[in-house]
Amino acid sequence: MQTKRQFEIPDKPLSCKKDTSLSKEDLLRIYKFLKMTRMFDEITVRLKRQAKITGGVFSSLGQEATAVGTAYALQPQDFIAPLIRDIGACFVKGILPRHIFASYLGRSTSPNRATDLQFHFADLDKGFIGPISHLGDMVSVMAGVLLASRMRKEDRVAVAYLGEGATSTGAFHEGINFAAVQRLPLIVVVENNGYAYSTPTHKQCAAKNFVDKAIGYGILGLQVDGNDVIACYETMKTAVSYARSGNGTVLIEALTYRRKGHAEHDNQSYVPPGEIEWWAEHNDPIKRFELFLTEEKLATEKELQAIELEVSDYLEAELAIAEAAEPPDPITAAYEVFDNSIVPPAFKKKYLEK
């Protein structure tokens, strides 16, 4: 990650791209999604510290604009496979906070029925194919989704989100190479947030820019300021139009920054002193968008505060719904994981009685 992106003090506070096709209504909806993402993140950290969440919590602090901006450029029929940090993209696609809360809390109302303490679930009606832990693997999965769509003559693009570290995996290469050869309308969003767990970018890839990898696959490569939500939207809009028109696969590198550790247990001891503080002060995606909205007279500070309060009330209500649900019966841990004929002996009798 280039040092100039980390420590160069801007001459004036950073705002967002002024040239946009988005309406005022759309811009304020995007702001709501950004705040919802940040505040959801804060709530899950709180729940983790209260020991109400026993699984991992993976913060998106500082990189909310990439997920929200890119997902907002999609159509309802389009599919996404997000990363665990891409909560904002999930909200844009219509996934309810109560369902993600329920997954983290291990409640029976979780779409995955609490068989996993992350939001590893899918909602195909909403175009949502959930995240998995295996880095880079969803590129191949989304290529398969698009092959099926092509056979059905469906007008659909698909987006696979991954971190820059995942581009070093064989799964990434196999998937994107196949998609490129088949000219599938797949958009791969590489969220370059500076670190693959604790490994800085220059120690895991010799390329100056990850977007340069597109050349080797013969596909379109685009680079965007991942902390400018409008730029993310407009870049994705270009990519979607290109892919939907039959031109094939696109790779987008979004330059952003992860201001918290890989997960809540990670103390970020590998981060140079002052780096996190620089990004918080000079390149926060929500502050930049707030500055844009007020400078362009699209909203006053009071109106933005009202939106923040509305989002806060909504999330607390969604959390209350999730917390009120019962934990699942332990025996249901085998449901929809094993076929009846191969259920482990310890589960078999009760499982088959259901």
XYZ file of C-alpha atoms in Angstrom:
354
model
C 0.000 0.000 0.000
C 1.567 3.261 -1.099
C 2.788 5.440 1.763
C 1.365 8.549 0.114
C -2.130 7.137 0.707
C -1.353 6.781 4.386
C 0.451 9.876 5.575
C 0.161 12.704 3.042
C -1.864 15.467 4.709
C -4.498 16.803 2.279
C -4.554 20.542 1.580
C -8.225 20.609 2.544
C -10.645 18.059 4.017
C -11.443 15.275 1.566
C -14.952 15.192 0.146
C -16.478 12.979 -2.544
C -16.756 12.941 -6.308
C -18.991 15.825 -7.385
C -20.012 14.483 -10.795
C -22.735 11.928 -10.141
C -25.976 10.695 -11.657
C -27.431 10.011 -8.212
C -30.501 11.935 -7.084
C -30.803 13.629 -3.701
C -33.095 10.818 -2.564
C -30.520 8.211 -3.569
C -27.691 10.100 -1.888
C -29.577 10.286 1.397
C -30.439 6.578 1.176
C -26.756 5.844 0.688
C -25.968 7.940 3.755
C -28.485 5.907 5.724
C -26.815 2.666 4.613
C -23.377 4.017 5.566
C -24.558 4.977 9.039
C -26.391 1.686 9.421
C -23.195 -0.192 8.583
C -21.067 1.771 11.053
C -23.623 1.611 13.857
C -24.316 -2.088 13.310
C -20.580 -2.592 13.637
C -20.507 -0.673 16.913
C -23.384 -2.740 18.297
C -21.747 -6.064 17.446
C -18.512 -4.944 19.123
C -20.565 -4.023 22.196
C -22.271 -7.426 22.190
C -18.931 -9.171 21.821
C -17.529 -7.349 24.843
C -20.647 -8.276 26.805
C -19.959 -11.936 25.922
C -23.308 -12.161 24.123
C -21.481 -13.015 20.908
C -19.183 -16.001 21.279
C -17.987 -16.192 17.689
C -15.744 -13.769 15.846
C -16.622 -10.159 15.051
C -15.020 -8.706 11.935
C -15.241 -4.931 11.790
C -15.717 -2.892 8.619
C -14.680 0.356 10.317
C -13.175 2.663 7.725
C -14.147 0.745 4.605
C -17.943 1.065 4.598
C -18.080 3.121 1.392
C -16.743 0.345 -0.822
C -19.483 -2.142 0.062
C -22.361 0.353 0.085
C -21.349 2.290 -3.025
C -20.719 -0.732 -5.217
C -23.825 -2.657 -4.134
C -26.042 0.388 -4.705
C -25.224 0.278 -8.439
C -26.761 -3.181 -8.859
C -30.217 -4.252 -9.979
C -32.484 -6.431 -7.783
C -31.841 -9.521 -9.935
C -28.057 -9.221 -9.621
C -26.171 -11.442 -7.181
C -23.507 -10.594 -4.623
C -21.124 -12.777 -2.646
C -19.811 -10.438 0.057
C -16.942 -10.691 2.474
C -17.615 -10.962 6.200
C -16.952 -7.192 6.475
C -19.353 -6.216 3.691
C -22.368 -5.714 5.948
C -23.267 -2.568 4.010
C -23.680 -4.507 0.770
C -25.966 -6.947 2.593
C -28.181 -4.107 3.805
C -28.360 -2.602 0.315
C -29.525 -5.984 -1.022
C -32.318 -6.061 1.551
C -30.948 -8.374 4.252
C -32.519 -7.402 7.585
C -30.237 -6.544 10.532
C -32.330 -8.812 12.791
C -31.253 -11.844 10.779
C -27.557 -11.013 10.996
C -27.906 -10.193 14.704
C -29.671 -13.532 15.218
C -26.826 -15.336 13.482
C -24.192 -13.691 15.665
C -26.249 -14.356 18.811
C -27.012 -17.979 17.959
C -30.798 -17.620 17.815
C -33.242 -19.997 16.162
C -34.568 -17.181 13.957
C -31.255 -16.926 12.150
C -31.525 -17.970 8.478
C -28.750 -20.496 9.195
C -30.660 -21.714 12.280
C -27.659 -20.935 14.483
C -25.573 -23.720 12.950
C -22.919 -21.046 12.459
C -22.252 -17.936 14.539
C -21.594 -15.774 11.473
C -23.939 -14.668 8.726
C -23.008 -17.579 6.480
C -26.430 -17.844 4.876
C -28.057 -16.994 1.574
C -31.246 -15.390 0.319
C -31.519 -16.111 -3.382
C -34.702 -14.060 -3.755
C -32.679 -10.996 -2.770
C -29.681 -11.904 -4.903
C -27.619 -12.636 -1.807
C -25.176 -15.523 -1.783
C -23.594 -15.336 1.627
C -19.924 -15.105 2.529
C -17.721 -18.072 3.301
C -14.430 -18.247 5.166
C -12.379 -19.635 2.278
C -10.563 -16.745 0.633
C -11.105 -16.343 -3.092
C -13.397 -19.345 -3.491
C -16.522 -17.324 -4.213
C -15.064 -16.162 -7.538
C -15.554 -19.680 -8.907
C -18.951 -19.996 -7.231
C -20.185 -16.790 -8.833
C -18.836 -17.930 -12.190
C -21.031 -21.008 -11.781
C -24.021 -18.855 -10.873
C -23.523 -16.856 -14.049
C -23.162 -19.955 -16.212
C -26.526 -21.136 -14.889
C -28.004 -17.700 -15.571
C -26.672 -17.783 -19.122
C -28.322 -21.164 -19.728
C -31.595 -19.736 -18.424
C -31.150 -16.608 -20.576
C -31.366 -14.362 -17.509
C -30.183 -10.755 -17.506
C -27.908 -10.869 -14.492
C -24.477 -9.778 -13.343
C -22.752 -11.081 -10.236
C -20.253 -9.538 -7.843
C -17.619 -11.366 -5.815
C -16.007 -9.301 -3.059
C -12.582 -10.248 -1.739
C -9.613 -8.732 0.010
C -6.325 -8.061 -1.739
C -4.766 -11.027 0.069
C -7.201 -13.416 -1.619
C -5.793 -12.485 -5.032
C -2.710 -14.522 -4.094
C -4.719 -17.750 -3.827
C -5.118 -20.413 -6.457
C -8.894 -20.242 -6.060
C -8.892 -16.613 -7.200
C -6.789 -17.415 -10.273
C -8.872 -20.404 -11.310
C -12.151 -18.566 -10.889
C -11.299 -15.299 -12.585
C -9.443 -17.028 -15.431
C -12.470 -19.237 -16.118
C -14.850 -16.266 -15.950
C -12.632 -14.278 -18.313
C -12.414 -17.078 -20.885
C -16.184 -17.592 -20.758
C -16.771 -13.817 -20.932
C -19.079 -14.045 -17.943
C -20.602 -10.816 -16.543
C -18.685 -11.194 -13.285
C -17.369 -8.198 -11.365
C -14.625 -8.957 -8.859
C -14.221 -6.199 -6.267
C -10.797 -6.342 -4.626
C -10.977 -4.414 -1.358
C -7.375 -3.330 -0.856
C -7.478 -2.334 2.805
C -3.749 -2.510 3.405
C -3.416 -5.808 5.233
C -4.114 -9.481 4.589
C -4.673 -10.274 8.266
C -1.317 -8.895 9.461
C 0.606 -8.992 6.172
C 1.029 -5.611 4.433
C 0.419 -5.596 0.698
C 4.045 -5.152 -0.339
C 4.965 -8.399 1.442
C 2.422 -10.549 -0.372
C 2.313 -9.078 -3.886
C 5.002 -7.466 -6.059
C 2.520 -5.620 -8.285
C 2.305 -1.895 -7.620
C -1.467 -1.972 -8.057
C -3.763 -4.956 -7.779
C -5.813 -3.654 -10.701
C -2.810 -4.493 -12.903
C -3.668 -8.173 -12.450
C -6.605 -7.653 -14.810
C -4.203 -7.348 -17.745
C -3.013 -10.924 -17.317
C -6.571 -12.215 -17.649
C -7.469 -10.013 -20.606
C -10.255 -8.257 -18.723
C -11.168 -4.683 -17.883
C -9.497 -3.319 -14.750
C -10.721 -0.267 -12.852
C -9.260 1.400 -9.776
C -11.318 3.548 -7.419
C -10.968 5.510 -4.203
C -12.728 3.039 -1.939
C -13.443 5.695 0.697
C -15.422 7.851 -1.753
C -18.868 6.273 -1.820
C -19.937 8.221 -4.919
C -16.817 7.193 -6.834
C -17.485 3.582 -5.806
C -21.035 3.825 -7.118
C -20.050 5.436 -10.418
C -17.189 2.990 -11.012
C -19.453 0.028 -10.322
C -22.110 1.525 -12.581
C -19.543 1.587 -15.404
C -18.504 -1.993 -14.652
C -22.102 -3.238 -14.532
C -22.944 -1.621 -17.869
C -19.806 -3.104 -19.432
C -20.442 -6.604 -18.084
C -24.184 -6.620 -18.754
C -23.558 -5.592 -22.364
C -21.685 -8.840 -23.023
C -18.129 -7.548 -22.737
C -17.101 -9.976 -20.015
C -15.473 -9.886 -16.611
C -14.270 -6.791 -14.717
C -11.814 -6.413 -11.845
C -12.197 -3.369 -9.587
C -9.523 -2.433 -7.059
C -10.991 -0.288 -4.283
C -8.319 1.538 -2.275
C -9.500 1.659 1.320
C -8.246 0.989 4.843
C -9.194 -1.351 7.686
C -9.054 0.681 10.906
C -9.584 -2.283 13.208
C -7.855 -5.633 13.419
C -8.663 -8.716 11.412
C -11.165 -9.499 14.178
C -11.822 -8.157 17.664
C -9.090 -10.356 19.123
C -6.437 -8.734 16.886
C -4.589 -5.856 18.618
C -2.984 -4.596 15.370
C 0.531 -4.616 16.825
C 1.825 -4.905 13.258
C 0.461 -1.473 12.247
C 2.981 1.423 12.250
C 2.321 4.097 14.907
C 0.036 6.879 13.724
C -1.295 5.071 10.658
C -4.768 4.294 12.007
C -5.090 7.797 13.452
C -4.176 9.334 10.085
C -6.944 7.476 8.302
C -9.476 8.269 11.027
C -8.696 11.984 10.861
C -8.103 12.558 7.156
C -9.864 9.823 5.188
C -12.968 8.567 6.967
C -15.570 7.592 4.322
C -18.576 8.786 6.313
C -17.035 12.137 7.237
C -16.162 12.665 3.578
C -19.717 11.962 2.478
C -21.170 14.183 5.197
C -18.930 17.015 3.985
C -20.128 16.430 0.429
C -23.799 16.491 1.444
C -23.475 19.707 3.448
C -21.227 21.490 0.917
C -23.615 20.654 -1.919
C -26.541 21.784 0.271
C -28.217 18.406 -0.029
C -28.627 18.123 3.744
C -27.958 20.161 6.853
C -26.059 18.836 9.854
C -29.354 18.756 11.743
C -30.948 16.614 9.026
C -27.996 14.220 9.088
C -28.304 13.944 12.861
C -31.986 13.084 12.434
C -31.059 10.286 10.017
C -28.493 8.999 12.502
C -31.124 8.900 15.264
C -33.579 7.129 12.959
C -30.966 4.496 12.089
C -30.015 4.049 15.753
C -33.639 3.462 16.778
C -34.137 1.043 13.890
C -31.065 -1.026 14.745
C -31.910 -1.209 18.443
C -35.408 -2.413 17.513
C -33.934 -5.038 15.177
C -31.546 -6.153 17.923
C -34.418 -6.468 20.398
C -36.266 -8.755 17.974
C -33.179 -10.937 17.581
C -32.444 -11.100 21.313
C -36.048 -12.024 22.121
C -35.826 -15.168 20.003
C -35.070 -18.523 21.616
C -31.827 -20.414 21.105
C -32.311 -23.506 18.934
C -32.797 -27.003 20.293
C -29.245 -28.456 20.304
C -30.416 -31.521 18.423
C -31.234 -29.345 15.412
C -27.517 -28.753 14.896
C -27.684 -31.623 12.412
C -30.679 -30.274 10.493
C -29.944 -29.456 6.870
C -26.293 -30.315 7.447
C -26.538 -34.115 7.123
C -28.858 -36.224 5.017
C -31.109 -38.461 7.136
C -29.266 -41.546 5.933
C -25.876 -40.297 7.134
C -26.740 -38.454 10.339
C -24.113 -39.276 13.008
C -25.301 -41.930 15.507
C -25.460 -39.476 18.410
C -28.054 -37.433 16.526
C -29.799 -40.107 14.520
C -32.661 -41.224 16.764
C -33.890 -37.762 17.734
C -33.184 -36.367 14.281
C -35.350 -38.952 12.558
C -38.157 -38.454 15.084
C -38.545 -34.818 14.050
